[in-house]
C-alpha positions in Angstrom: 0.0 0.0 0.0 1.3 3.5 -0.8 0.7 6.7 1.1 -2.4 7.4 -0.9 -4.0 4.1 0.2 -3.5 2.5 -3.2 -2.6 -1.2 -3.5 0.8 -1.2 -5.3 1.9 -4.9 -5.0 1.6 -8.2 -3.3 4.0 -10.7 -1.7 4.0 -14.5 -2.2 4.3 -16.4 1.1 5.1 -20.0 1.5 3.3 -21.9 4.3 3.4 -25.6 5.4 0.3 -27.0 7.1 0.6 -30.5 8.6 -1.8 -32.8 10.4 0.8 -33.8 13.0 2.3 -30.4 13.9 -0.2 -27.9 12.6 1.2 -24.8 10.8 5.0 -25.0 10.6 6.8 -21.7 10.5 9.1 -20.9 7.5 11.7 -20.1 10.1 11.7 -23.8 10.8 11.0 -25.4 7.4 13.2 -23.2 5.1 16.5 -24.1 6.9 15.4 -27.8 6.9 14.7 -27.6 3.1 18.1 -26.1 2.6 19.7 -28.9 4.7 18.1 -31.7 2.8 18.5 -30.2 -0.6 14.9 -29.2 -1.5 15.3 -25.5 -1.4 16.0 -25.1 -5.2 12.9 -27.2 -6.0 10.8 -25.0 -3.6 12.3 -21.9 -5.1 11.4 -22.9 -8.6 7.8 -23.6 -7.4 7.6 -20.2 -5.7 8.9 -18.4 -8.8 6.3 -20.0 -11.0 3.6 -19.4 -8.5 4.5 -15.7 -8.3 4.6 -15.4 -12.1 1.2 -17.1 -12.3 -0.3 -14.7 -9.7 1.1 -11.7 -11.5 -0.4 -12.9 -14.8 -3.8 -13.4 -13.1 -3.6 -9.7 -12.0 -2.8 -8.6 -15.6 -5.7 -10.7 -16.9 -8.3 -9.1 -14.5 -7.1 -5.6 -15.2 -5.1 -5.1 -12.0 -1.4 -5.5 -13.0 0.5 -5.5 -9.7 4.1 -6.7 -9.2 4.5 -9.8 -7.0 7.3 -10.1 -4.5 9.0 -13.5 -3.9 11.9 -14.3 -1.6 15.2 -15.8 -2.7 17.2 -18.0 -0.3 21.0 -17.7 0.1 21.5 -21.0 -1.7 19.3 -19.9 -4.7 21.6 -16.9 -5.2 24.5 -19.3 -5.6 22.6 -21.2 -8.3 24.3 -20.6 -11.7 21.1 -20.8 -13.7 18.9 -18.6 -11.4 18.3 -15.9 -13.9 17.3 -18.5 -16.5 14.9 -20.1 -14.1 13.2 -16.8 -13.4 13.0 -15.8 -17.0 11.5 -19.2 -17.9 8.7 -18.6 -15.3 8.0 -15.2 -16.9 7.9 -16.6 -20.4 5.6 -19.5 -19.2 3.0 -17.0 -17.9 3.7 -14.3 -20.5 4.6 -11.6 -18.1 7.4 -9.0 -18.1 10.3 -9.5 -15.5 9.4 -6.2 -14.0 6.2 -7.9 -12.7 8.4 -9.9 -10.3 10.1 -8.3 -7.3 13.0 -10.5 -5.9 13.5 -10.1 -2.1 16.8 -10.9 -0.4 17.7 -10.8 3.2 21.1 -9.5 4.4 21.9 -13.1 5.5 21.8 -14.1 1.8 24.5 -11.6 1.0 27.1 -12.4 3.8 29.0 -15.0 1.8 30.2 -15.4 -1.8 29.8 -11.8 -2.8 32.0 -12.4 -5.8 29.2 -14.7 -7.1 26.2 -12.9 -5.7 27.1 -9.4 -7.0 27.3 -10.3 -10.7 24.0 -12.3 -10.4 22.2 -9.4 -8.9 23.4 -7.1 -11.7 22.3 -9.6 -14.3 18.8 -9.9 -12.7 18.5 -6.2 -12.6 19.6 -6.0 -16.3 16.8 -8.5 -17.2 14.3 -6.1 -15.6 13.6 -7.8 -12.3 13.1 -5.4 -9.3 15.4 -6.1 -6.3 14.5 -5.5 -2.7 16.6 -5.8 0.4 14.4 -7.4 3.0 14.4 -7.1 6.8 16.8 -4.1 6.6 18.4 -3.2 9.9 18.7 -6.8 11.3 22.3 -7.4 10.0 25.7 -5.8 10.3 26.7 -4.6 6.8 23.6 -2.9 5.5 25.2 0.4 4.4 27.8 -1.5 2.4 25.1 -3.5 0.6 23.2 -0.3 -0.2 26.3 1.4 -1.7 27.4 -1.5 -3.9 24.4 -3.6 -4.9 21.6 -2.6 -7.3 18.6 -2.6 -5.0 15.4 -0.7 -6.1 13.7 -0.9 -2.7 14.6 -1.4 1.0 12.1 -3.1 3.3 12.6 -1.8 6.9 12.3 -4.6 9.5 9.1 -4.6 11.6 11.2 -4.3 14.8 11.7 -0.6 14.0 8.0 -0.1 13.3 7.0 -1.8 16.6 9.1 0.7 18.6 7.7 3.9 17.0 6.3 6.0 19.8 7.9 3.9 22.6 11.6 4.4 21.7 12.6 7.9 20.5 16.0 6.6 19.5 14.4 3.9 17.2 12.2 6.6 15.6 15.2 8.8 14.9 17.2 5.9 13.5 14.2 5.0 11.3 13.9 8.5 10.0 17.6 8.5 9.1 17.3 5.2 7.2 14.4 6.6 5.2 16.4 9.8 4.3 19.5 7.7 3.4 17.4 5.6 1.0 16.0 8.7 -0.6 19.5 10.0 -1.2 20.5 6.7 -2.8 17.4 6.7 -5.0 15.8 3.7 -3.3 12.1 3.4 -2.3 11.3 2.3 1.3 8.7 -0.1 2.6 7.7 -0.4 6.3 7.0 -4.0 7.3 4.6 -5.0 10.1 2.4 -1.9 10.2 -0.4 -2.8 12.6 -2.0 0.5 13.7 -3.2 3.8 12.3 -0.8 5.6 14.6 2.2 3.7 13.1 1.0 4.5 9.6 0.7 8.2 10.4 4.2 8.4 11.9 5.8 6.5 9.0 4.0 8.6 6.4 5.3 11.7 8.1 8.8 10.3 7.9 8.5 9.9 4.2 8.2 6.1 3.9 6.9 5.2 0.4 5.1 2.0 0.9 3.6 -0.1 3.8 2.6 -3.6 4.5 1.1 -5.3 7.6 -2.0 -6.4 9.4 -3.3 -2.8 9.4 -4.1 -3.4 5.7 -4.7 -7.1 5.4 -3.7 -10.5 6.8 -2.1 -13.2 4.7 -4.7 -14.7 2.3 
């Protein structure tokens, strides 16, 4: 959602519901999938599902980009750009309809491999977003050297608005820094009208969270 209350995109979420354990959190099953070698298969499925969702939006007259997360191991996959382009061709959408989200943990190792891949993806027309910004240790370096279009500010900053003046000042500085670098900002985890008002005043470009909608 943008500051004018317009829907500007969606995000594909992967969930695992089991009879034995109920709903299993991605925090648990994603590392497990990486450990047993299933993450690339799951990543391919997610890419095609996101492309299909984007195509459905185009067909019904609501063309909205769809965000999908990439895992660290996917980024090291030599044919990642080909896989994503194949998903776009299959559902007849432009790469700009997919927004690829990466966490800082995905960037910690093998930057000599990751950096050229990100530039290739950007060159193909995919949008790149740095997810959960503020939870790692080298964020400013990533912003300077990698071709991100958007920065998603971690919900921990949003939760502390109004309660922690230092967190609010830091958040405002992050927003201004991103503007200087030409990157859009997204506040994650917006749950109240008060948070939305404060973030809008700071100049945040987009918002997501339970205040607008729960996962569907």
